[in-house]
Amino acid sequence: GDEPKRYKDYRDLLAKEKPEIVIIGSGTRQCFPDRAILTALLSKRIGVEVITCRPMRNFVARKSRPS
């Protein structure tokens, strides 16, 4: 279906989905997940990307484009 799968524990997700990369949107301030989570991902050779997600309205208000 169109509904995303939900997991209570990220380890279940990793075991079932076997992702090649995990992209984490941290909100308006960049912050990184706990070291144990990063270690679990990297030890399984899963790439990790942490990005800051800024609302599009910030760009519209400044009349600029996202970089």
Short mmCIF file of N, CA and C in Angstrom, two decimals, residues 2-53:
data_model
loop_
_atom_site.label_atom_id
_atom_site.label_comp_id
_atom_site.label_asym_id
_atom_site.label_seq_id
_atom_site.Cartn_x
_atom_site.Cartn_y
_atom_site.Cartn_z
N ASP A 2 0.19 2.37 0.11
CA ASP A 2 0.86 3.67 0.11
C ASP A 2 1.32 4.10 1.50
N GLU A 3 0.86 3.42 2.52
CA GLU A 3 1.24 3.77 3.88
C GLU A 3 2.69 3.34 4.16
N PRO A 4 3.49 4.24 4.75
CA PRO A 4 4.86 3.83 5.09
C PRO A 4 4.85 2.79 6.21
N LYS A 5 5.86 1.94 6.19
CA LYS A 5 6.00 0.97 7.28
C LYS A 5 6.51 1.70 8.50
N ARG A 6 6.05 1.27 9.66
CA ARG A 6 6.48 1.89 10.92
C ARG A 6 7.19 0.85 11.78
N TYR A 7 8.25 1.29 12.42
CA TYR A 7 9.02 0.42 13.28
C TYR A 7 9.21 1.10 14.63
N LYS A 8 9.08 0.35 15.69
CA LYS A 8 9.31 0.91 17.03
C LYS A 8 10.79 0.98 17.34
N ASP A 9 11.58 0.14 16.70
CA ASP A 9 13.01 0.08 16.96
C ASP A 9 13.76 0.08 15.62
N TYR A 10 14.71 0.99 15.48
CA TYR A 10 15.44 1.11 14.22
C TYR A 10 16.16 -0.20 13.85
N ARG A 11 16.50 -1.02 14.83
CA ARG A 11 17.19 -2.29 14.53
C ARG A 11 16.28 -3.24 13.76
N ASP A 12 14.98 -3.20 14.04
CA ASP A 12 14.02 -4.00 13.27
C ASP A 12 13.98 -3.53 11.82
N LEU A 13 13.98 -2.21 11.64
CA LEU A 13 13.99 -1.66 10.30
C LEU A 13 15.22 -2.11 9.52
N LEU A 14 16.39 -2.03 10.16
CA LEU A 14 17.63 -2.42 9.49
C LEU A 14 17.63 -3.90 9.12
N ALA A 15 17.11 -4.73 10.00
CA ALA A 15 17.09 -6.18 9.74
C ALA A 15 16.15 -6.53 8.59
N LYS A 16 15.01 -5.84 8.51
CA LYS A 16 14.01 -6.19 7.50
C LYS A 16 14.21 -5.49 6.17
N GLU A 17 14.62 -4.24 6.19
CA GLU A 17 14.70 -3.44 4.96
C GLU A 17 16.08 -3.47 4.31
N LYS A 18 17.13 -3.68 5.10
CA LYS A 18 18.51 -3.73 4.62
C LYS A 18 18.86 -2.54 3.70
N PRO A 19 18.76 -1.33 4.23
CA PRO A 19 19.04 -0.15 3.40
C PRO A 19 20.53 -0.02 3.07
N GLU A 20 20.82 0.66 1.97
CA GLU A 20 22.20 0.96 1.61
C GLU A 20 22.62 2.29 2.22
N ILE A 21 21.64 3.16 2.45
CA ILE A 21 21.92 4.48 3.02
C ILE A 21 20.74 4.90 3.89
N VAL A 22 21.03 5.67 4.91
CA VAL A 22 19.99 6.26 5.77
C VAL A 22 20.20 7.77 5.71
N ILE A 23 19.14 8.49 5.36
CA ILE A 23 19.19 9.95 5.31
C ILE A 23 18.36 10.47 6.48
N ILE A 24 19.00 11.30 7.31
CA ILE A 24 18.35 11.81 8.51
C ILE A 24 18.15 13.31 8.33
N GLY A 25 16.89 13.76 8.36
CA GLY A 25 16.57 15.18 8.34
C GLY A 25 16.47 15.68 9.76
N SER A 26 17.36 16.58 10.14
CA SER A 26 17.46 16.95 11.55
C SER A 26 16.63 18.16 11.94
N GLY A 27 15.88 18.74 11.04
CA GLY A 27 15.11 19.93 11.37
C GLY A 27 15.89 21.19 11.02
N THR A 28 15.56 22.28 11.63
CA THR A 28 16.20 23.55 11.26
C THR A 28 17.60 23.71 11.84
N ARG A 29 17.93 22.92 12.84
CA ARG A 29 19.29 22.95 13.41
C ARG A 29 19.92 21.59 13.22
N GLN A 30 21.12 21.57 12.68
CA GLN A 30 21.76 20.27 12.43
C GLN A 30 22.18 19.62 13.74
N CYS A 31 21.77 18.38 13.91
CA CYS A 31 22.20 17.59 15.05
C CYS A 31 22.35 16.15 14.58
N PHE A 32 23.20 15.43 15.23
CA PHE A 32 23.51 14.08 14.81
C PHE A 32 22.92 13.06 15.77
N PRO A 33 22.61 11.86 15.25
CA PRO A 33 22.07 10.82 16.13
C PRO A 33 23.11 10.34 17.13
N ASP A 34 22.66 9.64 18.12
CA ASP A 34 23.52 9.08 19.14
C ASP A 34 24.61 8.22 18.50
N ARG A 35 25.77 8.23 19.12
CA ARG A 35 26.92 7.48 18.60
C ARG A 35 26.61 5.99 18.41
N ALA A 36 25.80 5.41 19.29
CA ALA A 36 25.45 3.99 19.17
C ALA A 36 24.69 3.71 17.88
N ILE A 37 23.81 4.64 17.50
CA ILE A 37 23.07 4.47 16.26
C ILE A 37 24.00 4.58 15.05
N LEU A 38 24.86 5.59 15.06
CA LEU A 38 25.82 5.74 13.95
C LEU A 38 26.73 4.52 13.85
N THR A 39 27.19 4.03 14.98
CA THR A 39 28.05 2.85 14.98
C THR A 39 27.32 1.63 14.41
N ALA A 40 26.06 1.45 14.80
CA ALA A 40 25.27 0.32 14.30
C ALA A 40 25.12 0.41 12.78
N LEU A 41 24.86 1.60 12.27
CA LEU A 41 24.70 1.77 10.83
C LEU A 41 26.01 1.54 10.09
N LEU A 42 27.05 2.19 10.55
CA LEU A 42 28.34 2.09 9.86
C LEU A 42 28.95 0.70 9.95
N SER A 43 28.72 -0.01 11.05
CA SER A 43 29.25 -1.37 11.18
C SER A 43 28.59 -2.33 10.19
N LYS A 44 27.39 -1.98 9.74
CA LYS A 44 26.69 -2.79 8.74
C LYS A 44 26.95 -2.27 7.32
N ARG A 45 27.90 -1.33 7.22
CA ARG A 45 28.28 -0.73 5.94
C ARG A 45 27.09 0.00 5.29
N ILE A 46 26.32 0.66 6.14
CA ILE A 46 25.19 1.48 5.68
C ILE A 46 25.64 2.93 5.72
N GLY A 47 25.51 3.63 4.59
CA GLY A 47 25.89 5.03 4.53
C GLY A 47 24.92 5.88 5.35
N VAL A 48 25.44 6.98 5.88
CA VAL A 48 24.62 7.88 6.69
C VAL A 48 24.81 9.30 6.19
N GLU A 49 23.71 9.99 5.97
CA GLU A 49 23.73 11.39 5.56
C GLU A 49 22.81 12.15 6.51
N VAL A 50 23.33 13.20 7.14
CA VAL A 50 22.53 14.03 8.03
C VAL A 50 22.39 15.39 7.36
N ILE A 51 21.14 15.81 7.15
CA ILE A 51 20.91 17.09 6.48
C ILE A 51 20.02 17.96 7.34
N THR A 52 20.20 19.27 7.19
CA THR A 52 19.34 20.24 7.85
C THR A 52 18.18 20.51 6.93
N CYS A 53 16.98 20.40 7.42
CA CYS A 53 15.77 20.61 6.62
C CYS A 53 15.18 21.96 6.96
#
